[in-house]
């Protein structure tokens, strides 16, 4: 038996979120499916390389190649779909394995738990986009479509970093829905619908939907991208912020409802 | 008066139209094992969940360590170790990794806390086996290890012996008993197995259909349920005097003006009857009674039996 009092309340409070994030990564270490989703970041670079090579485009520029390889379907559909799956997995495992009850009586803050999941999604998203960037860069070099120009490569990686950070915030509604569900069917279905809606809303009204708002902000300065009109960055961020706040409030609320 | 670690008054929980817990007033005393006994679905887990704040209370009050839980969670939770329903751990991590997570979340400062807790429940430290590969008994042991990891003052154990083999059950029983006796811990334990509660608990609460029917110390209950000779006499005071003087019987109790119980069943009943009659105490009946705890349970629950 453990003989002494071993609680340090003050240290526990200060470390709640970083500790939860660290724990999330410990859990992810053993989740091979999560890491098996990463190579899907290479789908579009591979398709772009084949397309550019096959079409033998004489006017191919690095930016045009990167646009197709990393900034088109990768951020419109592939990344949202992968992040939706990740959100579902992160929330489902807590519910399925009955660990939430155990966490509440530690006690762990519901807000900290929700944001620890979001942090994991952000980190994973950044890793995913860096994989896409590295894949695009290598695909371009290996197929001889692009040269290793500093500016374009810098732009590629910086833009991928921006995508990796912003898109998870636009995915917060899916995380909140996943938090509210005991199963994974609905969150997965919602992920698919959500990703396609984001893509469709890009052509309708980008400010209504957070994912289309995020994508619009991210792609507006990419060479070769033609938008219907100028993108109001402020409005787009406002849309993401409103959806994100509502999702966070809802997510934390439904987590608290877990055992009721 | 004994210090109460858990005190509930008129605790009620209603799910839709169904009353799961109905005006339950529990009193768990410091340093004692309180056994909550009831059939499956009687409301034991709901009571424990309400005590731990895992489900909202419809009405009534709960005080843990003399305080209400709401608003004092950060002070109260670290003093409690609990298993509710089944232990909840991450299946893709080992037992040690799971405990390390909870140790870190709780801010457990002792570096060997996990090792010690695993030792206590007889699970290997740094074993490669994942939690998903554990047997039910091992899962239950890990749940107990997690509950004691931070050396809590109060343990709330919801059917902790579920899935354990007889030796495992005996080990948990001994361990819980030693926690209480040697370390002064307070334990609230629930079970639907009567023998388990009767062997372990100091105090018992019998719950049926959400209603707490009896709350008593085991000592009192055993007294009520011992084998005894019940005499129905014309004058219990005179009969008692005769029992003491003539037969040196001290272990008896007077139930009412006409009923008297002798707990030493080895006495010569015929001789007692003869002496009482000779001393002008008429004996209407004399019978050997054998109330078991199960009989008692059956009686208080209105005829329902229990394992």
Coordinates of C-alpha atoms in Angstrom, one line a residue:
Chain A
X1 CA 0.0 0.0 0.0
X2 CA 1.1 3.5 -0.7
X3 CA 1.9 5.0 2.7
X4 CA 2.1 8.7 2.3
X5 CA -0.2 11.5 1.0
X6 CA 0.7 11.9 -2.6
X7 CA -1.5 14.6 -3.9
X8 CA -0.2 17.8 -5.1
X9 CA -3.3 19.8 -6.0
X10 CA -1.5 23.0 -7.2
X11 CA 0.8 21.2 -9.6
X12 CA -2.1 19.2 -10.9
X13 CA -4.2 22.2 -11.8
X14 CA -1.4 24.0 -13.7
X15 CA -0.5 21.0 -15.7
X16 CA -4.0 19.7 -16.6
X17 CA -4.0 20.6 -20.3
X18 CA -0.3 19.8 -21.2
X19 CA -0.6 16.6 -19.2
X20 CA -3.7 15.6 -21.1
X21 CA -2.1 16.4 -24.4
X22 CA 0.9 14.3 -23.5
X23 CA -1.3 11.5 -22.5
X24 CA -3.2 11.7 -25.8
X25 CA 0.1 11.2 -27.6
X26 CA 1.0 8.3 -25.4
X27 CA -2.3 6.7 -26.4
X28 CA -1.7 7.6 -30.1
X29 CA 1.7 5.9 -30.0
X30 CA -0.1 2.5 -29.9
X31 CA -2.8 3.4 -32.4
X32 CA -1.3 2.3 -35.7
X33 CA -4.4 3.2 -37.7
X34 CA -3.9 6.8 -36.9
X35 CA -0.4 6.8 -38.3
X36 CA -1.5 4.6 -41.2
X37 CA -3.8 7.5 -42.2
X38 CA -0.8 9.8 -42.7
X39 CA 0.3 8.4 -46.1
X40 CA -3.0 9.6 -47.5
X41 CA -1.3 13.0 -47.5
X42 CA 0.7 11.6 -50.5
X43 CA -2.3 10.7 -52.6
X44 CA -2.6 14.1 -54.3
X45 CA 1.2 14.7 -54.7
X46 CA 1.3 11.3 -56.5
X47 CA -1.7 12.1 -58.7
X48 CA -0.3 15.5 -59.5
X49 CA 3.0 14.0 -60.5
X50 CA 1.4 11.5 -62.7
X51 CA -0.9 14.1 -64.3
X52 CA 1.8 16.7 -64.9
X53 CA 4.2 14.0 -66.3
X54 CA 1.5 12.5 -68.5
X55 CA 0.2 15.8 -69.8
X56 CA 3.7 17.0 -70.4
X57 CA 2.7 20.6 -69.5
X58 CA 5.1 23.0 -71.0
X59 CA 4.0 25.9 -68.8
X60 CA 4.2 23.9 -65.5
X61 CA 5.5 26.1 -62.7
X62 CA 6.4 24.9 -59.2
X63 CA 3.4 26.9 -57.8
X64 CA 1.0 25.3 -60.3
X65 CA 2.3 21.9 -59.4
X66 CA 2.1 22.5 -55.6
X67 CA -1.4 23.9 -56.0
X68 CA -2.6 20.6 -57.4
X69 CA -0.4 18.4 -55.2
X70 CA -0.9 20.1 -51.8
X71 CA -3.5 22.8 -51.9
X72 CA -6.4 21.4 -53.8
X73 CA -8.2 18.2 -52.9
X74 CA -5.7 17.6 -50.1
X75 CA -7.2 20.5 -48.1
X76 CA -10.7 20.4 -49.6
X77 CA -11.4 16.8 -48.9
X78 CA -8.6 14.5 -47.8
X79 CA -7.5 16.5 -44.8
X80 CA -11.0 17.2 -43.5
X81 CA -11.9 13.6 -43.9
X82 CA -8.8 12.3 -42.1
X83 CA -9.3 14.8 -39.3
X84 CA -12.9 13.9 -39.0
X85 CA -11.9 10.2 -38.6
X86 CA -9.3 11.2 -36.0
X87 CA -11.8 13.3 -34.0
X88 CA -14.2 10.3 -34.0
X89 CA -11.4 7.9 -32.9
X90 CA -10.3 10.2 -30.1
X91 CA -13.7 10.6 -28.7
X92 CA -15.0 7.1 -29.4
X93 CA -12.2 5.4 -27.5
X94 CA -13.0 7.4 -24.3
X95 CA -16.7 6.5 -24.5
X96 CA -16.3 2.9 -25.7
X97 CA -13.7 2.0 -23.0
X98 CA -15.6 3.8 -20.3
X99 CA -12.6 5.9 -19.3
X100 CA -14.5 9.2 -19.1
X101 CA -16.0 8.2 -15.7
X102 CA -12.5 7.4 -14.5
X103 CA -11.3 10.7 -15.7
X104 CA -14.1 12.8 -14.2
X105 CA -13.3 11.4 -10.7
X106 CA -9.6 12.3 -10.9
X107 CA -11.0 15.0 -11.6
X108 CA -10.1 16.2 -15.1
X109 CA -11.7 19.3 -16.5
X110 CA -14.1 18.7 -19.3
X111 CA -12.9 21.8 -21.1
X112 CA -9.3 20.7 -20.7
X113 CA -10.2 17.3 -22.1
X114 CA -12.0 18.8 -25.1
X115 CA -9.1 21.1 -25.9
X116 CA -6.5 18.4 -25.4
X117 CA -8.3 16.5 -28.2
X118 CA -8.3 19.6 -30.4
X119 CA -4.6 20.1 -29.7
X120 CA -3.9 16.5 -30.9
X121 CA -6.0 17.2 -34.0
X122 CA -4.0 20.3 -34.7
X123 CA -0.6 18.6 -34.2
X124 CA -1.7 15.7 -36.4
X125 CA -3.0 18.1 -39.0
X126 CA 0.3 19.9 -39.1
X127 CA 2.1 16.6 -39.5
X128 CA -0.3 15.6 -42.2
X129 CA 0.3 18.8 -44.1
X130 CA 4.1 18.6 -43.7
X131 CA 3.9 15.1 -45.1
X132 CA 1.9 16.5 -48.0
X133 CA 4.4 19.3 -48.5
X134 CA 7.4 16.9 -48.3
X135 CA 5.6 14.5 -50.7
X136 CA 4.8 17.4 -53.1
X137 CA 8.3 18.7 -53.0
X138 CA 9.9 15.2 -53.6
X139 CA 7.3 14.3 -56.3
X140 CA 8.1 17.6 -58.1
X141 CA 11.9 17.0 -57.9
X142 CA 11.9 13.3 -58.7
X143 CA 9.7 13.8 -61.8
X144 CA 11.6 16.9 -62.9
X145 CA 8.5 19.1 -62.9
X146 CA 9.9 21.5 -60.3
X147 CA 13.4 22.7 -59.4
X148 CA 14.3 23.1 -55.8
X149 CA 13.6 26.9 -55.8
X150 CA 13.8 28.4 -52.3
X151 CA 10.8 30.7 -52.6
X152 CA 8.4 28.1 -53.9
X153 CA 9.5 25.5 -51.4
X154 CA 9.3 28.0 -48.6
X155 CA 5.8 29.0 -49.7
X156 CA 4.8 25.4 -49.9
X157 CA 5.8 24.6 -46.4
X158 CA 4.5 27.8 -44.9
X159 CA 1.2 27.4 -46.6
X160 CA 1.0 23.8 -45.5
X161 CA 1.7 24.9 -41.9
X162 CA -1.1 27.4 -42.1
X163 CA -3.5 24.8 -43.5
X164 CA -2.4 22.4 -40.8
X165 CA -3.2 24.9 -38.1
X166 CA -6.4 26.5 -39.5
X167 CA -8.3 23.5 -40.8
X168 CA -8.6 21.7 -37.4
X169 CA -10.4 24.8 -36.0
X170 CA -12.8 24.5 -38.9
X171 CA -13.3 20.9 -37.9
X172 CA -14.4 21.7 -34.4
X173 CA -18.0 21.0 -35.1
X174 CA -17.1 17.4 -36.0
X175 CA -15.1 17.0 -32.8
X176 CA -18.1 18.3 -30.8
X177 CA -20.5 15.9 -32.6
X178 CA -18.0 13.0 -32.0
X179 CA -18.0 14.0 -28.3
X180 CA -21.8 13.7 -28.1
X181 CA -22.0 10.3 -29.6
X182 CA -21.4 6.9 -28.1
X183 CA -20.9 5.3 -31.5
X184 CA -18.8 6.2 -34.5
X185 CA -21.3 5.8 -37.3
X186 CA -22.9 9.3 -37.1
X187 CA -19.5 11.2 -36.6
X188 CA -18.1 9.3 -39.6
X189 CA -21.1 10.1 -41.8
X190 CA -21.1 13.7 -40.6
X191 CA -17.4 13.9 -41.5
X192 CA -18.1 12.9 -45.1
X193 CA -21.0 15.3 -45.4
X194 CA -19.1 18.0 -43.7
X195 CA -16.1 17.7 -46.0
X196 CA -18.2 17.8 -49.1
X197 CA -20.4 20.6 -47.8
X198 CA -17.2 22.6 -47.2
X199 CA -16.1 22.0 -50.7
X200 CA -19.5 22.9 -52.2
X201 CA -19.9 26.0 -50.1
X202 CA -16.7 27.3 -51.5
X203 CA -18.6 27.9 -54.6
X204 CA -21.8 29.2 -52.9
X205 CA -21.0 31.3 -49.8
X206 CA -17.7 30.7 -48.0
X207 CA -18.7 32.6 -44.8
X208 CA -21.6 30.4 -43.9
X209 CA -19.5 27.3 -43.4
X210 CA -16.3 27.2 -41.3
X211 CA -14.5 24.8 -43.5
X212 CA -15.1 26.8 -46.7
X213 CA -14.1 29.9 -44.8
X214 CA -10.8 28.4 -43.7
X215 CA -10.1 27.0 -47.2
X216 CA -11.0 30.4 -48.8
X217 CA -8.6 32.2 -46.5
X218 CA -5.9 29.6 -47.2
X219 CA -6.1 29.4 -51.0
X220 CA -6.8 33.0 -51.9
X221 CA -3.2 34.0 -52.4
X222 CA -2.1 30.8 -54.2
X223 CA -1.0 31.3 -57.8
X224 CA -3.6 30.1 -60.3
X225 CA -6.5 30.1 -57.9
X226 CA -9.5 32.0 -59.1
X227 CA -12.1 33.0 -56.5
X228 CA -15.6 34.3 -57.4
X229 CA -14.8 37.6 -55.6
X230 CA -12.3 39.0 -53.0
X231 CA -12.2 37.0 -49.8
X232 CA -13.0 39.0 -46.7
X233 CA -10.5 37.5 -44.3
X234 CA -12.2 39.1 -41.3
X235 CA -15.5 37.6 -42.1
X236 CA -14.0 34.2 -42.7
X237 CA -12.2 34.2 -39.4
X238 CA -15.4 35.4 -37.7
X239 CA -17.3 32.5 -39.2
X240 CA -14.6 30.0 -38.0
X241 CA -14.6 31.7 -34.5
X242 CA -18.3 31.6 -34.1
X243 CA -18.6 27.9 -35.2
X244 CA -15.6 27.0 -33.1
X245 CA -16.9 28.7 -30.0
X246 CA -20.4 27.1 -30.4
X247 CA -18.7 23.7 -31.0
X248 CA -16.5 24.0 -28.0
X249 CA -19.4 25.0 -25.7
X250 CA -21.5 22.1 -27.1
X251 CA -18.6 19.7 -26.9
X252 CA -17.8 20.5 -23.3
X253 CA -21.5 20.3 -22.4
X254 CA -22.0 16.9 -23.9
X255 CA -18.9 15.6 -22.3
X256 CA -20.2 16.6 -19.0
X257 CA -23.4 14.8 -19.8
X258 CA -21.6 11.5 -20.3
X259 CA -22.7 9.5 -17.4
X260 CA -26.2 10.9 -17.0
Chain B
X1 CA -20.9 10.3 17.7
X2 CA -19.0 8.7 14.9
X3 CA -17.7 11.0 12.2
X4 CA -19.6 10.5 9.0
X5 CA -17.6 10.4 5.8
X6 CA -20.6 10.0 3.5
X7 CA -24.0 11.2 4.5
X8 CA -27.0 11.4 2.2
X9 CA -30.4 12.5 3.1
X10 CA -33.6 11.7 1.1
X11 CA -31.4 11.1 -2.0
X12 CA -33.7 10.5 -5.0
X13 CA -33.0 9.8 -8.6
X14 CA -35.7 9.7 -11.2
X15 CA -35.0 8.6 -14.8
X16 CA -38.1 9.7 -16.9
X17 CA -41.0 8.1 -15.1
X18 CA -38.9 5.6 -13.2
X19 CA -37.7 6.2 -9.7
X20 CA -34.3 4.6 -9.5
X21 CA -33.4 5.7 -6.0
X22 CA -36.1 6.8 -3.6
X23 CA -35.3 9.0 -0.5
X24 CA -32.1 7.1 0.5
X25 CA -30.4 8.3 3.6
X26 CA -27.0 6.6 4.0
X27 CA -24.6 7.1 6.8
X28 CA -21.0 5.9 6.2
X29 CA -18.9 6.2 9.2
X30 CA -15.2 6.9 9.3
X31 CA -12.9 3.9 9.3
X32 CA -15.7 1.4 8.6
X33 CA -16.7 -0.8 5.7
X34 CA -20.2 0.0 4.6
X35 CA -21.8 -2.7 2.4
X36 CA -24.6 -1.7 0.1
X37 CA -26.5 -4.9 -0.6
X38 CA -29.2 -5.3 -3.1
X39 CA -30.2 -7.2 -6.2
X40 CA -29.2 -6.2 -9.6
X41 CA -30.9 -3.0 -10.6
X42 CA -31.8 -2.1 -7.0
X43 CA -30.1 1.3 -7.4
X44 CA -26.7 0.6 -5.8
X45 CA -24.6 2.0 -8.7
X46 CA -26.9 5.0 -9.1
X47 CA -26.4 5.9 -5.5
X48 CA -22.6 5.6 -5.9
X49 CA -22.7 7.6 -9.1
X50 CA -24.6 10.3 -7.4
X51 CA -22.2 10.3 -4.5
X52 CA -19.3 10.8 -7.0
X53 CA -21.2 13.4 -8.9
X54 CA -21.3 11.3 -12.0
X55 CA -25.0 11.6 -12.4
X56 CA -27.1 14.5 -11.2
X57 CA -29.3 14.2 -8.1
X58 CA -33.0 14.6 -8.7
X59 CA -33.5 15.6 -5.0
X60 CA -31.9 15.2 -1.7
X61 CA -28.5 16.0 -0.3
X62 CA -25.1 14.4 -0.2
X63 CA -22.2 15.3 2.0
X64 CA -18.8 13.8 1.5
X65 CA -16.2 14.6 4.1
X66 CA -18.8 17.0 5.6
X67 CA -18.9 19.0 2.4
X68 CA -21.2 19.0 -0.7
X69 CA -19.4 17.8 -3.8
X70 CA -20.5 20.6 -6.1
X71 CA -17.9 23.3 -5.9
X72 CA -15.5 21.2 -3.8
X73 CA -14.6 18.6 -6.5
X74 CA -10.9 19.5 -6.5
X75 CA -10.7 19.1 -2.7
X76 CA -12.9 16.0 -2.4
X77 CA -12.0 13.8 -5.4
X78 CA -8.3 13.4 -4.6
X79 CA -9.5 11.9 -1.3
X80 CA -11.6 9.3 -3.0
X81 CA -10.7 6.2 -5.0
X82 CA -13.5 4.5 -6.9
X83 CA -14.5 1.8 -9.3
X84 CA -18.0 2.3 -10.8
X85 CA -19.5 -0.4 -12.8
X86 CA -16.5 -1.7 -14.8
X87 CA -13.0 -0.3 -14.7
X88 CA -12.4 2.1 -17.5
X89 CA -8.9 2.0 -19.1
X90 CA -7.3 2.4 -22.5
X91 CA -7.3 -1.0 -24.2
X92 CA -4.2 -0.3 -26.4
X93 CA -2.0 0.5 -23.4
X94 CA -0.5 -1.9 -20.8
X95 CA -1.8 -1.9 -17.2
X96 CA 1.3 0.0 -16.1
X97 CA 0.9 2.6 -18.8
X98 CA -2.7 3.1 -17.8
X99 CA -1.9 3.5 -14.2
X100 CA 0.9 5.9 -15.0
X101 CA -1.6 8.1 -16.9
X102 CA -3.8 8.3 -13.9
X103 CA -0.9 8.8 -11.6
X104 CA 0.2 11.8 -13.6
X105 CA -3.3 13.2 -13.9
X106 CA -3.7 13.0 -10.1
X107 CA -0.3 14.6 -9.6
X108 CA 0.9 11.5 -7.7
X109 CA 4.4 12.5 -6.5
X110 CA 5.7 9.1 -5.4
X111 CA 7.7 7.6 -8.2
X112 CA 6.9 4.1 -7.1
X113 CA 3.2 4.6 -6.6
X114 CA 2.2 2.6 -9.7
X115 CA 4.6 -0.2 -8.8
X116 CA 3.3 -0.4 -5.3
X117 CA -0.4 -0.3 -6.3
X118 CA 0.2 -3.1 -8.8
X119 CA 2.0 -5.1 -6.2
X120 CA -0.9 -4.7 -3.8
X121 CA -3.3 -6.2 -6.3
X122 CA -0.9 -8.8 -7.6
X123 CA -0.4 -7.6 -11.1
X124 CA 3.1 -7.4 -12.7
X125 CA 4.8 -4.1 -13.1
X126 CA 6.0 -3.1 -16.6
X127 CA 4.2 -6.1 -18.1
X128 CA 3.9 -6.0 -21.9
X129 CA 0.4 -7.3 -21.9
X130 CA -2.1 -4.8 -23.2
X131 CA -5.2 -4.0 -21.1
X132 CA -7.4 -5.4 -24.0
X133 CA -5.7 -8.8 -23.4
X134 CA -6.5 -8.8 -19.7
X135 CA -9.0 -11.2 -18.2
X136 CA -12.0 -9.8 -16.4
X137 CA -10.3 -10.6 -13.1
X138 CA -7.1 -8.7 -14.1
X139 CA -9.2 -5.7 -15.3
X140 CA -10.9 -5.7 -11.9
X141 CA -7.6 -5.8 -10.1
X142 CA -6.2 -3.0 -12.2
X143 CA -9.3 -1.0 -11.4
X144 CA -8.7 -1.5 -7.7
X145 CA -5.0 -0.6 -8.2
X146 CA -6.1 2.7 -9.8
X147 CA -8.5 3.3 -7.0
X148 CA -5.8 3.0 -4.3
X149 CA -3.0 4.6 -6.4
X150 CA -3.2 8.0 -4.7
X151 CA -3.8 6.6 -1.2
X152 CA -7.3 7.9 -0.8
X153 CA -9.1 8.1 2.5
X154 CA -12.4 6.8 1.1
X155 CA -12.9 3.9 -1.3
X156 CA -16.1 3.6 -3.3
X157 CA -16.1 0.1 -4.8
X158 CA -19.0 -0.9 -7.0
X159 CA -19.1 -4.7 -7.1
X160 CA -15.3 -5.0 -7.1
X161 CA -15.2 -8.7 -7.1
X162 CA -17.2 -9.1 -10.3
X163 CA -15.3 -11.5 -12.6
X164 CA -12.9 -12.6 -9.9
X165 CA -12.3 -16.3 -9.1
X166 CA -12.9 -17.4 -5.5
X167 CA -9.3 -16.9 -4.5
X168 CA -9.3 -13.5 -6.1
X169 CA -12.5 -12.6 -4.2
X170 CA -10.9 -13.7 -0.9
X171 CA -7.8 -11.7 -1.7
X172 CA -9.9 -8.6 -2.4
X173 CA -11.9 -9.2 0.8
X174 CA -8.7 -9.5 2.9
X175 CA -7.2 -6.5 1.2
X176 CA -10.2 -4.3 1.7
X177 CA -10.4 -5.4 5.3
X178 CA -6.7 -4.7 5.9
X179 CA -7.1 -1.2 4.4
X180 CA -9.8 -0.5 6.8
X181 CA -8.3 -2.1 9.9
X182 CA -4.6 -1.2 9.4
X183 CA -4.9 2.1 7.5
X184 CA -8.1 3.4 8.8
X185 CA -9.7 3.8 5.4
X186 CA -13.4 4.1 4.9
X187 CA -14.9 1.9 2.3
X188 CA -18.3 1.9 0.7
X189 CA -18.7 -1.3 -1.2
X190 CA -21.7 -2.6 -3.1
X191 CA -22.6 -6.2 -4.0
X192 CA -25.5 -8.4 -4.8
X193 CA -23.7 -11.3 -3.1
X194 CA -24.9 -11.5 0.4
X195 CA -22.1 -13.7 1.7
X196 CA -19.5 -11.3 0.4
X197 CA -21.1 -8.3 2.3
X198 CA -21.7 -10.4 5.4
X199 CA -18.0 -11.4 5.5
X200 CA -16.7 -7.9 4.8
X201 CA -18.9 -5.2 6.0
X202 CA -19.1 -3.5 9.4
X203 CA -22.3 -1.7 8.5
X204 CA -24.9 -2.7 6.0
X205 CA -27.5 -1.0 3.9
X206 CA -30.1 -3.2 2.2
X207 CA -31.6 -1.6 -0.8
X208 CA -34.4 -2.9 -2.9
X209 CA -36.1 -1.2 -5.8
X210 CA -34.3 2.1 -5.0
X211 CA -35.4 2.1 -1.4
X212 CA -33.0 1.7 1.5
X213 CA -34.9 -0.8 3.6
X214 CA -32.4 -1.3 6.4
X215 CA -29.3 0.4 7.7
X216 CA -27.6 -1.3 10.5
X217 CA -24.3 -2.5 11.8
X218 CA -23.5 -6.1 11.0
X219 CA -23.1 -6.8 14.6
X220 CA -26.7 -5.8 15.3
X221 CA -27.8 -7.7 12.2
X222 CA -26.0 -10.9 13.3
X223 CA -27.5 -10.6 16.6
X224 CA -30.9 -10.4 14.9
X225 CA -30.1 -13.4 12.7
X226 CA -28.4 -15.7 15.1
X227 CA -29.8 -19.1 16.0
X228 CA -31.8 -18.7 19.1
X229 CA -34.4 -20.2 21.3
X230 CA -37.5 -18.1 21.4
X231 CA -39.7 -18.4 24.4
X232 CA -43.2 -17.0 24.7
X233 CA -43.8 -16.6 28.3
X234 CA -46.3 -14.8 30.6
X235 CA -43.7 -12.6 32.2
X236 CA -40.4 -11.9 30.5
X237 CA -38.9 -10.0 33.4
X238 CA -39.4 -12.9 35.8
X239 CA -38.3 -15.4 33.2
X240 CA -35.1 -13.4 32.6
X241 CA -34.3 -13.3 36.3
X242 CA -34.7 -17.0 36.5
X243 CA -32.5 -17.6 33.4
X244 CA -29.8 -15.6 35.0
X245 CA -30.1 -17.1 38.5
X246 CA -30.8 -20.7 37.8
X247 CA -29.1 -21.3 34.5
X248 CA -26.5 -18.5 34.5
X249 CA -27.6 -17.5 31.0
X250 CA -26.6 -13.9 30.2
X251 CA -26.8 -14.0 26.4
X252 CA -30.5 -13.3 25.9
X253 CA -32.7 -10.5 24.9
X254 CA -36.2 -9.5 25.8
X255 CA -38.1 -8.7 22.6
X256 CA -41.4 -7.6 24.3
X257 CA -43.5 -8.3 27.4
X258 CA -44.0 -11.9 26.3
X259 CA -41.1 -12.9 24.0
X260 CA -37.6 -13.7 25.0
X261 CA -34.7 -15.0 23.0
X262 CA -31.9 -17.1 24.3
X263 CA -28.9 -17.0 22.0
X264 CA -27.1 -20.0 23.5
X265 CA -28.8 -22.8 21.8
X266 CA -27.0 -25.5 23.7
X267 CA -29.1 -25.0 26.8
X268 CA -31.5 -27.6 28.0
X269 CA -34.9 -26.3 26.8
X270 CA -36.9 -28.9 28.6
X271 CA -35.3 -28.0 31.9
X272 CA -35.8 -24.3 31.3
X273 CA -39.4 -24.9 30.6
X274 CA -39.8 -27.0 33.7
X275 CA -38.2 -24.4 36.0
X276 CA -40.2 -21.5 34.5
X277 CA -43.5 -23.4 35.0
X278 CA -42.5 -24.3 38.6
X279 CA -41.8 -20.6 39.2
X280 CA -45.3 -19.7 37.9
X281 CA -44.1 -18.4 34.6
X282 CA -46.3 -20.0 32.0
X283 CA -44.5 -21.0 28.8
X284 CA -46.8 -20.8 25.7
X285 CA -44.1 -21.8 23.2
X286 CA -40.5 -22.7 23.0
X287 CA -38.9 -23.0 19.6
X288 CA -35.5 -23.1 18.0
X289 CA -35.2 -20.4 15.4
X290 CA -32.5 -20.1 12.8
X291 CA -32.7 -16.7 11.0
X292 CA -29.9 -16.3 8.4
X293 CA -29.0 -13.1 6.8
X294 CA -30.7 -14.4 3.7
X295 CA -33.9 -15.0 5.6
X296 CA -33.5 -11.5 6.9
X297 CA -33.0 -10.1 3.4
X298 CA -36.0 -12.0 2.2
X299 CA -38.0 -10.7 5.1
X300 CA -37.1 -7.0 4.6
X301 CA -37.4 -7.1 0.8
X302 CA -40.8 -8.7 1.1
X303 CA -39.9 -12.2 0.0
X304 CA -37.3 -11.6 -2.7
X305 CA -34.2 -13.7 -2.3
X306 CA -30.6 -12.9 -3.1
X307 CA -27.5 -14.9 -4.0

